[in-house]
């Protein structure tokens, strides 16, 4: 159907083109030319319009405006409804006219009119013949001739004779003219009231010139007469002209003329039969075209008014389907369509509001989800980067979450994964965690804190465990236990060290006080009573021992104080070359100490005094270790990758392998009278410089290396 | 975007207009093809024109006169100076009318030259037909208006009116004379 509608205008256009060619005006039909050209023009205009429309329909396959198909169907239906009966009527009317013409122009009518005309013509011919006969008789009338020839003319006699002839022949008028066309005599029946000068016409001149009798019929106002002209001859010479008038009977004349008129009209109609038919056809066609055009326009207007709201509705529905809810159809007529339009507008508005609400809700949900994901991400990142171990256990006792810091802190086995029961996992060295969990689970308060000792490898870690019971509410809430484990071993040790330092400081202070009087007393006794004792050797040995041990105690206390109250390094730009030169100068009297003072140009940000202290300590240890073998001690500097390295080597006794792990521990010494704090202090100084003091090799040679960074951006500069 | 196989509206309208113009153009071409040659007689003072045979087309003069219908022949003689690339300029234009009124009852025909007013009767239908259709040595133009060595064109148009003049004014308003004779001439 759709294809038919699309091709219909084009088909109609071609049909109308063909019709216009078929109806093209013929040369002969001049009477119907105007109407024919009007129809042709109308046909061409309509066909062009249809052609135009048809091409546009064919080219617009997918972009049809809403309602256009319905409109086309309405127009076709309305025009068809009017056009088909019109065409039927036209065909019927044409047939009727054809039949009527066949009846009107029947051969019998033809014959009848011919016969009537023949009768009329016969009458006139009879009159003419009679008139001619009369003229012949009168023109040969001897009496008349003699009277005409007599000179002078006797008008009375001539008139009398003419009247006699007039009455005898039944003429109305008789006149005699001379050769100069002058009236000589005349007689008439009408009287003087109809007397008028007569101009001889061509027929009269012909009769006069050629000597023939001629007749003619003359129509005057109220009558028709037959006029005859006959030459008057005397002795074979024409001497005059005889003119006679015969009135034609009025009634017969009227009938004859009526027959003539009817015959003429009939013949005209017969000649124009085809033209009449054509005129009728063209007129009917014109009316049909007008009807079709009018019907089409009316149908177009009506269908447009009807389909425009439907089209708008369809377009609006399409818009809504496409997702655009900002639609509102303009005002519609006050009928069912208008009601439909209003309902649609309300529906669209409700839809729009609902969509907006949904979108808002979606937006809120998205935001919430986004922030939730963000929080989750932050939480996961936080947990992943925390240095503190975090363990989350659900209400069923299963591990819900644990972070990497916990795994690394406690060196957890691989089976510690979310979903496992905590009681199954906590075995062996990790049982304290389970104990902590159990206590947290059963106690009344929601928070718990304990310190645990957990073995990790060969170390005993001091773990600070803190737990909290989580009581979530609602469907989104989480119930379980959160445990946070921190390695506070260093902190504990630092605390311990601090505590011991304080105790040691106080003890040292209490011990140091009596040492000086003891030493002074021993020295005084030695000076006072050395010469009074019996055995001076024993006396000297005893007092020397007292003094030496007191001094040793004093040194021990001094080192202890140094360890306890190590000042923060005061950083300065120190030239390593200058430092080495100072050390060389300091050990100038020790030939076994060799300091490499080649210019290195190295600068180091450090506390020069503390570094010097380290170097002195190391050199002193080396000298003590090489005392028996008289070995050399070498000190040299190097720099690499932003670090300054100070190397001390000696070829002395070496350090036993068993002592190496404890070399830098406080109070560990391989010397008989060492305090065991020197290397500890040196290591601490190195640590506070963000450097490193390490034993490169224990023997052959015994090699210590102090590495210091060249720059310290975070430490205090003096 | 044009779709293949379907011409544009502009193309179709152009073709339709071309068709109409060709159809209309065919009329004068056809008319010109039916015109007879005009014979000219150039005297010292006047140029006369004659038309040996007049093609009255579908109008059967004798039949019409024999059936009692009045015939009017409206003649039009136009003399133009020919122009090569422009419209011809008219230098002479003559209109005259010949009329025959049949009286079929009395078998007579009244012959009348309406311009001069001369009328005569004849009982011969051939005479009446010849009176209407013949054009012999009709004075077309004064020679003094003609320039030598200039080309001129003469056209003779004829409009045939059946019946009395003045009864169908719409036909008379829309009458288009048919060219029945053409010719050219040039004075030495």
Tab-separated table of N, CA and C in Angstrom, chain A residues 232-356:
chain	number	residue	atom	x	y	z
A	232	UNK	N	-36.714	46.954	-72.839
A	232	UNK	CA	-37.807	47.246	-73.790
A	232	UNK	C	-37.145	47.462	-75.144
A	233	UNK	N	-37.548	46.633	-76.062
A	233	UNK	CA	-36.946	46.699	-77.397
A	233	UNK	C	-37.984	47.163	-78.399
A	234	UNK	N	-37.517	47.962	-79.266
A	234	UNK	CA	-38.380	48.394	-80.391
A	234	UNK	C	-37.506	48.365	-81.638
A	235	UNK	N	-37.987	47.587	-82.556
A	235	UNK	CA	-37.216	47.431	-83.792
A	235	UNK	C	-35.782	46.990	-83.478
A	236	UNK	N	-35.635	46.028	-82.588
A	236	UNK	CA	-34.392	45.380	-82.207
A	236	UNK	C	-33.425	46.306	-81.502
A	237	UNK	N	-33.963	47.421	-81.117
A	237	UNK	CA	-33.089	48.322	-80.347
A	237	UNK	C	-33.681	48.496	-78.970
A	238	UNK	N	-32.807	48.516	-77.982
A	238	UNK	CA	-33.285	48.679	-76.606
A	238	UNK	C	-33.539	50.160	-76.383
A	239	UNK	N	-34.769	50.447	-76.006
A	239	UNK	CA	-35.125	51.851	-75.830
A	239	UNK	C	-35.369	52.165	-74.358
A	240	UNK	N	-35.478	51.118	-73.575
A	240	UNK	CA	-35.766	51.429	-72.168
A	240	UNK	C	-35.699	50.163	-71.309
A	241	UNK	N	-36.082	50.372	-70.088
A	241	UNK	CA	-36.014	49.248	-69.135
A	241	UNK	C	-37.338	49.183	-68.409
A	242	UNK	N	-37.829	47.993	-68.333
A	242	UNK	CA	-39.092	47.762	-67.629
A	242	UNK	C	-38.734	47.147	-66.273
A	243	UNK	N	-39.310	47.709	-65.262
A	243	UNK	CA	-39.088	47.188	-63.908
A	243	UNK	C	-40.429	46.879	-63.304
A	244	UNK	N	-40.505	45.680	-62.733
A	244	UNK	CA	-41.776	45.272	-62.116
A	244	UNK	C	-41.485	44.677	-60.751
A	245	UNK	N	-42.396	44.927	-59.827
A	245	UNK	CA	-42.284	44.379	-58.474
A	245	UNK	C	-43.479	43.529	-58.196
A	246	UNK	N	-43.186	42.400	-57.600
A	246	UNK	CA	-44.270	41.504	-57.181
A	246	UNK	C	-44.110	41.269	-55.698
A	247	UNK	N	-45.094	41.600	-54.963
A	247	UNK	CA	-44.971	41.354	-53.525
A	247	UNK	C	-45.127	39.863	-53.256
A	248	UNK	N	-44.316	39.395	-52.356
A	248	UNK	CA	-44.411	37.999	-51.966
A	248	UNK	C	-45.387	37.905	-50.804
A	249	UNK	N	-46.178	36.883	-50.796
A	249	UNK	CA	-47.162	36.736	-49.699
A	249	UNK	C	-46.429	36.688	-48.373
A	250	UNK	N	-46.929	37.480	-47.508
A	250	UNK	CA	-46.219	37.656	-46.237
A	250	UNK	C	-46.098	36.347	-45.477
A	251	UNK	N	-47.205	35.639	-45.420
A	251	UNK	CA	-47.184	34.403	-44.634
A	251	UNK	C	-46.199	33.403	-45.200
A	252	UNK	N	-46.239	33.265	-46.514
A	252	UNK	CA	-45.348	32.287	-47.135
A	252	UNK	C	-43.894	32.738	-47.015
A	253	UNK	N	-43.725	34.045	-47.162
A	253	UNK	CA	-42.357	34.564	-46.998
A	253	UNK	C	-41.828	34.263	-45.610
A	254	UNK	N	-42.680	34.511	-44.628
A	254	UNK	CA	-42.241	34.251	-43.250
A	254	UNK	C	-41.870	32.796	-43.079
A	255	UNK	N	-42.748	31.942	-43.601
A	255	UNK	CA	-42.458	30.509	-43.464
A	255	UNK	C	-41.187	30.137	-44.201
A	256	UNK	N	-41.088	30.695	-45.410
A	256	UNK	CA	-39.889	30.370	-46.200
A	256	UNK	C	-38.630	30.831	-45.486
A	257	UNK	N	-38.698	32.056	-44.989
A	257	UNK	CA	-37.511	32.572	-44.276
A	257	UNK	C	-37.261	31.799	-42.993
A	258	UNK	N	-38.349	31.386	-42.394
A	258	UNK	CA	-38.174	30.567	-41.183
A	258	UNK	C	-37.498	29.250	-41.531
A	259	UNK	N	-37.954	28.666	-42.639
A	259	UNK	CA	-37.320	27.409	-43.080
A	259	UNK	C	-35.850	27.658	-43.400
A	260	UNK	N	-35.626	28.778	-44.084
A	260	UNK	CA	-34.226	29.104	-44.415
A	260	UNK	C	-33.389	29.246	-43.143
A	261	UNK	N	-33.951	29.971	-42.173
A	261	UNK	CA	-33.217	30.201	-40.925
A	261	UNK	C	-32.955	28.876	-40.204
A	262	UNK	N	-33.987	28.046	-40.160
A	262	UNK	CA	-33.828	26.762	-39.466
A	262	UNK	C	-32.816	25.883	-40.196
A	263	UNK	N	-32.924	25.929	-41.498
A	263	UNK	CA	-31.986	25.136	-42.290
A	263	UNK	C	-30.563	25.606	-42.065
A	264	UNK	N	-30.408	26.910	-42.085
A	264	UNK	CA	-29.088	27.476	-41.874
A	264	UNK	C	-28.550	27.072	-40.500
A	265	UNK	N	-29.389	27.245	-39.488
A	265	UNK	CA	-28.994	26.912	-38.126
A	265	UNK	C	-28.635	25.430	-38.015
A	266	UNK	N	-29.494	24.623	-38.635
A	266	UNK	CA	-29.240	23.179	-38.579
A	266	UNK	C	-27.916	22.829	-39.227
A	267	UNK	N	-27.678	23.427	-40.363
A	267	UNK	CA	-26.435	23.117	-41.065
A	267	UNK	C	-25.224	23.630	-40.284
A	268	UNK	N	-25.364	24.778	-39.680
A	268	UNK	CA	-24.288	25.286	-38.838
A	268	UNK	C	-24.014	24.325	-37.695
A	269	UNK	N	-25.081	23.890	-37.081
A	269	UNK	CA	-24.910	22.951	-35.975
A	269	UNK	C	-24.286	21.646	-36.472
A	270	UNK	N	-24.748	21.257	-37.638
A	270	UNK	CA	-24.211	19.995	-38.154
A	270	UNK	C	-22.726	20.126	-38.458
A	271	UNK	N	-22.370	21.268	-39.038
A	271	UNK	CA	-20.952	21.478	-39.326
A	271	UNK	C	-20.136	21.525	-38.045
A	272	UNK	N	-20.709	22.078	-36.999
A	272	UNK	CA	-20.006	22.238	-35.725
A	272	UNK	C	-20.306	21.106	-34.765
A	273	UNK	N	-20.797	20.039	-35.309
A	273	UNK	CA	-21.150	18.906	-34.449
A	273	UNK	C	-19.953	18.448	-33.633
A	274	UNK	N	-18.850	18.255	-34.332
A	274	UNK	CA	-17.657	17.811	-33.619
A	274	UNK	C	-17.189	18.871	-32.621
A	275	UNK	N	-17.278	20.117	-33.057
A	275	UNK	CA	-16.874	21.206	-32.168
A	275	UNK	C	-17.771	21.259	-30.941
A	276	UNK	N	-19.064	21.023	-31.161
A	276	UNK	CA	-19.987	21.031	-30.020
A	276	UNK	C	-19.625	19.907	-29.060
A	277	UNK	N	-19.359	18.735	-29.694
A	277	UNK	CA	-18.991	17.605	-28.856
A	277	UNK	C	-17.709	17.924	-28.082
A	278	UNK	N	-16.742	18.497	-28.813
A	278	UNK	CA	-15.483	18.842	-28.164
A	278	UNK	C	-15.688	19.882	-27.074
A	279	UNK	N	-16.536	20.856	-27.365
A	279	UNK	CA	-16.797	21.896	-26.363
A	279	UNK	C	-17.411	21.284	-25.128
A	280	UNK	N	-18.367	20.411	-25.368
A	280	UNK	CA	-19.011	19.760	-24.237
A	280	UNK	C	-17.990	18.948	-23.446
A	281	UNK	N	-17.174	18.188	-24.175
A	281	UNK	CA	-16.165	17.361	-23.498
A	281	UNK	C	-15.204	18.235	-22.701
A	282	UNK	N	-14.743	19.304	-23.370
A	282	UNK	CA	-13.793	20.180	-22.675
A	282	UNK	C	-14.435	20.858	-21.483
A	283	UNK	N	-15.691	21.248	-21.661
A	283	UNK	CA	-16.377	21.902	-20.539
A	283	UNK	C	-16.513	20.940	-19.369
A	284	UNK	N	-16.938	19.725	-19.690
A	284	UNK	CA	-17.067	18.730	-18.622
A	284	UNK	C	-15.719	18.419	-18.012
A	285	UNK	N	-14.702	18.339	-18.864
A	285	UNK	CA	-13.358	18.064	-18.344
A	285	UNK	C	-12.890	19.207	-17.457
A	286	UNK	N	-13.181	20.416	-17.901
A	286	UNK	CA	-12.812	21.589	-17.108
A	286	UNK	C	-13.500	21.531	-15.746
A	287	UNK	N	-14.785	21.201	-15.795
A	287	UNK	CA	-15.516	21.097	-14.532
A	287	UNK	C	-14.940	19.983	-13.674
A	288	UNK	N	-14.638	18.857	-14.312
A	288	UNK	CA	-14.065	17.727	-13.556
A	288	UNK	C	-12.727	18.123	-12.942
A	289	UNK	N	-11.899	18.829	-13.722
A	289	UNK	CA	-10.600	19.259	-13.189
A	289	UNK	C	-10.788	20.239	-12.049
A	290	UNK	N	-11.743	21.147	-12.254
A	290	UNK	CA	-12.010	22.099	-11.178
A	290	UNK	C	-12.466	21.368	-9.926
A	291	UNK	N	-13.371	20.409	-10.156
A	291	UNK	CA	-13.865	19.630	-9.015
A	291	UNK	C	-12.707	18.899	-8.348
A	292	UNK	N	-11.854	18.285	-9.167
A	292	UNK	CA	-10.725	17.533	-8.609
A	292	UNK	C	-9.784	18.461	-7.860
A	293	UNK	N	-9.489	19.614	-8.476
A	293	UNK	CA	-8.579	20.559	-7.812
A	293	UNK	C	-9.185	21.071	-6.517
A	294	UNK	N	-10.458	21.460	-6.624
A	294	UNK	CA	-11.120	21.977	-5.427
A	294	UNK	C	-11.176	20.906	-4.355
A	295	UNK	N	-11.571	19.707	-4.793
A	295	UNK	CA	-11.642	18.612	-3.825
A	295	UNK	C	-10.266	18.341	-3.235
A	296	UNK	N	-9.247	18.367	-4.094
A	296	UNK	CA	-7.894	18.119	-3.614
A	296	UNK	C	-7.454	19.167	-2.609
A	297	UNK	N	-7.715	20.444	-2.956
A	297	UNK	CA	-7.312	21.513	-2.034
A	297	UNK	C	-8.067	21.405	-0.722
A	298	UNK	N	-9.401	21.187	-0.876
A	298	UNK	CA	-10.204	21.063	0.337
A	298	UNK	C	-9.727	19.866	1.164
A	299	UNK	N	-9.454	18.762	0.446
A	299	UNK	CA	-8.994	17.562	1.153
A	299	UNK	C	-7.654	17.828	1.827
A	300	UNK	N	-6.793	18.550	1.112
A	300	UNK	CA	-5.476	18.859	1.664
A	300	UNK	C	-5.600	19.703	2.924
A	301	UNK	N	-6.476	20.727	2.834
A	301	UNK	CA	-6.641	21.609	3.996
A	301	UNK	C	-7.244	20.824	5.152
A	302	UNK	N	-8.288	20.066	4.812
A	302	UNK	CA	-8.957	19.321	5.869
A	302	UNK	C	-8.014	18.282	6.483
A	303	UNK	N	-7.319	17.546	5.621
A	303	UNK	CA	-6.432	16.499	6.134
A	303	UNK	C	-5.283	17.113	6.910
A	304	UNK	N	-4.808	18.278	6.441
A	304	UNK	CA	-3.726	18.943	7.175
A	304	UNK	C	-4.205	19.314	8.572
A	305	UNK	N	-5.412	19.843	8.637
A	305	UNK	CA	-5.921	20.207	9.955
A	305	UNK	C	-6.117	18.980	10.826
A	306	UNK	N	-6.506	17.885	10.161
A	306	UNK	CA	-6.747	16.672	10.935
A	306	UNK	C	-5.442	15.991	11.329
A	307	UNK	N	-4.499	15.944	10.411
A	307	UNK	CA	-3.284	15.153	10.643
A	307	UNK	C	-2.176	15.936	11.323
A	308	UNK	N	-2.271	17.266	11.308
A	308	UNK	CA	-1.197	18.035	11.956
A	308	UNK	C	-1.077	17.673	13.434
A	309	UNK	N	-2.175	17.642	14.186
A	309	UNK	CA	-2.011	17.238	15.583
A	309	UNK	C	-1.510	15.797	15.702
A	310	UNK	N	-1.953	14.934	14.807
A	310	UNK	CA	-1.505	13.536	14.855
A	310	UNK	C	-0.016	13.464	14.522
A	311	UNK	N	0.380	14.248	13.517
A	311	UNK	CA	1.785	14.273	13.154
A	311	UNK	C	2.646	14.787	14.296
A	312	UNK	N	2.142	15.854	14.924
A	312	UNK	CA	2.901	16.403	16.053
A	312	UNK	C	2.982	15.375	17.162
A	313	UNK	N	1.878	14.655	17.358
A	313	UNK	CA	1.859	13.630	18.392
A	313	UNK	C	2.869	12.542	18.071
A	314	UNK	N	2.881	12.114	16.817
A	314	UNK	CA	3.825	11.067	16.405
A	314	UNK	C	5.257	11.550	16.582
A	315	UNK	N	5.529	12.795	16.194
A	315	UNK	CA	6.884	13.333	16.330
A	315	UNK	C	7.275	13.419	17.800
A	316	UNK	N	6.300	13.847	18.613
A	316	UNK	CA	6.593	13.970	20.035
A	316	UNK	C	6.856	12.590	20.650
A	317	UNK	N	6.078	11.588	20.223
A	317	UNK	CA	6.282	10.226	20.727
A	317	UNK	C	7.660	9.716	20.343
A	318	UNK	N	8.035	10.042	19.101
A	318	UNK	CA	9.361	9.615	18.639
A	318	UNK	C	10.451	10.279	19.482
A	319	UNK	N	10.222	11.558	19.786
A	319	UNK	CA	11.178	12.288	20.616
A	319	UNK	C	11.288	11.645	21.981
A	320	UNK	N	10.125	11.305	22.552
A	320	UNK	CA	10.127	10.687	23.880
A	320	UNK	C	10.827	9.335	23.819
A	321	UNK	N	10.575	8.592	22.766
A	321	UNK	CA	11.233	7.295	22.618
A	321	UNK	C	12.741	7.457	22.529
A	322	UNK	N	13.174	8.540	21.880
A	322	UNK	CA	14.604	8.799	21.745
A	322	UNK	C	15.240	9.290	23.018
A	323	UNK	N	14.395	9.582	24.038
A	323	UNK	CA	14.955	9.977	25.313
A	323	UNK	C	14.777	11.448	25.643
A	324	UNK	N	14.294	12.214	24.695
A	324	UNK	CA	14.116	13.644	24.949
A	324	UNK	C	12.712	13.852	25.517
A	325	UNK	N	12.645	14.221	26.773
A	325	UNK	CA	11.339	14.359	27.415
A	325	UNK	C	10.873	15.808	27.446
A	326	UNK	N	11.678	16.704	26.844
A	326	UNK	CA	11.272	18.115	26.828
A	326	UNK	C	10.338	18.360	25.656
A	327	UNK	N	9.207	17.691	25.668
A	327	UNK	CA	8.271	17.857	24.547
A	327	UNK	C	6.967	18.402	25.091
A	328	UNK	N	6.362	19.240	24.268
A	328	UNK	CA	5.049	19.757	24.609
A	328	UNK	C	4.382	20.135	23.299
A	329	UNK	N	3.263	19.526	23.031
A	329	UNK	CA	2.585	19.795	21.772
A	329	UNK	C	1.751	21.061	21.956
A	330	UNK	N	1.833	21.972	20.975
A	330	UNK	CA	1.079	23.213	21.132
A	330	UNK	C	-0.434	22.969	21.133
A	331	UNK	N	-1.131	24.063	21.280
A	331	UNK	CA	-2.591	23.997	21.461
A	331	UNK	C	-3.270	23.197	20.353
A	332	UNK	N	-4.202	22.388	20.711
A	332	UNK	CA	-4.906	21.530	19.773
A	332	UNK	C	-6.383	21.909	19.756
A	333	UNK	N	-7.100	21.488	18.696
A	333	UNK	CA	-8.524	21.826	18.638
A	333	UNK	C	-9.291	21.185	19.802
A	334	UNK	N	-10.450	21.714	20.022
A	334	UNK	CA	-11.240	21.267	21.165
A	334	UNK	C	-12.082	20.063	20.750
A	335	UNK	N	-11.427	18.937	20.555
A	335	UNK	CA	-12.146	17.716	20.203
A	335	UNK	C	-11.358	16.532	20.749
A	336	UNK	N	-11.673	15.350	20.251
A	336	UNK	CA	-10.995	14.156	20.781
A	336	UNK	C	-9.489	14.250	20.588
A	337	UNK	N	-9.077	14.786	19.460
A	337	UNK	CA	-7.635	14.937	19.213
A	337	UNK	C	-7.022	15.893	20.226
A	338	UNK	N	-7.747	16.965	20.511
A	338	UNK	CA	-7.243	17.911	21.487
A	338	UNK	C	-7.108	17.257	22.849
A	339	UNK	N	-8.100	16.441	23.185
A	339	UNK	CA	-8.047	15.733	24.457
A	339	UNK	C	-6.841	14.797	24.485
A	340	UNK	N	-6.585	14.136	23.363
A	340	UNK	CA	-5.433	13.239	23.269
A	340	UNK	C	-4.138	14.015	23.464
A	341	UNK	N	-4.085	15.194	22.847
A	341	UNK	CA	-2.869	16.017	22.948
A	341	UNK	C	-2.635	16.448	24.383
A	342	UNK	N	-3.718	16.864	25.051
A	342	UNK	CA	-3.557	17.294	26.440
A	342	UNK	C	-3.084	16.142	27.312
A	343	UNK	N	-3.690	14.974	27.089
A	343	UNK	CA	-3.290	13.803	27.874
A	343	UNK	C	-1.815	13.488	27.635
A	344	UNK	N	-1.398	13.592	26.390
A	344	UNK	CA	0.005	13.307	26.072
A	344	UNK	C	0.931	14.294	26.785
A	345	UNK	N	0.543	15.562	26.759
A	345	UNK	CA	1.385	16.574	27.405
A	345	UNK	C	1.534	16.287	28.891
A	346	UNK	N	0.431	15.900	29.516
A	346	UNK	CA	0.490	15.597	30.950
A	346	UNK	C	1.382	14.392	31.198
A	347	UNK	N	1.202	13.397	30.358
A	347	UNK	CA	2.014	12.179	30.506
A	347	UNK	C	3.502	12.497	30.341
A	348	UNK	N	3.820	13.313	29.361
A	348	UNK	CA	5.228	13.661	29.115
A	348	UNK	C	5.804	14.404	30.307
A	349	UNK	N	4.994	15.307	30.877
A	349	UNK	CA	5.483	16.084	32.014
A	349	UNK	C	5.751	15.159	33.198
A	350	UNK	N	4.837	14.203	33.432
A	350	UNK	CA	5.029	13.282	34.558
A	350	UNK	C	6.269	12.431	34.332
A	351	UNK	N	6.406	11.967	33.108
A	351	UNK	CA	7.583	11.159	32.758
A	351	UNK	C	8.865	11.941	33.015
A	352	UNK	N	8.820	13.195	32.611
A	352	UNK	CA	10.014	14.019	32.760
A	352	UNK	C	10.357	14.169	34.234
A	353	UNK	N	9.342	14.435	35.027
A	353	UNK	CA	9.606	14.605	36.467
A	353	UNK	C	10.153	13.322	37.054
A	354	UNK	N	9.539	12.204	36.686
A	354	UNK	CA	10.019	10.920	37.202
A	354	UNK	C	11.452	10.661	36.759
A	355	UNK	N	11.733	10.967	35.535
A	355	UNK	CA	13.102	10.750	35.027
A	355	UNK	C	14.090	11.626	35.765
A	356	UNK	N	13.693	12.865	35.991
A	356	UNK	CA	14.594	13.769	36.714
A	356	UNK	C	14.859	13.242	38.117
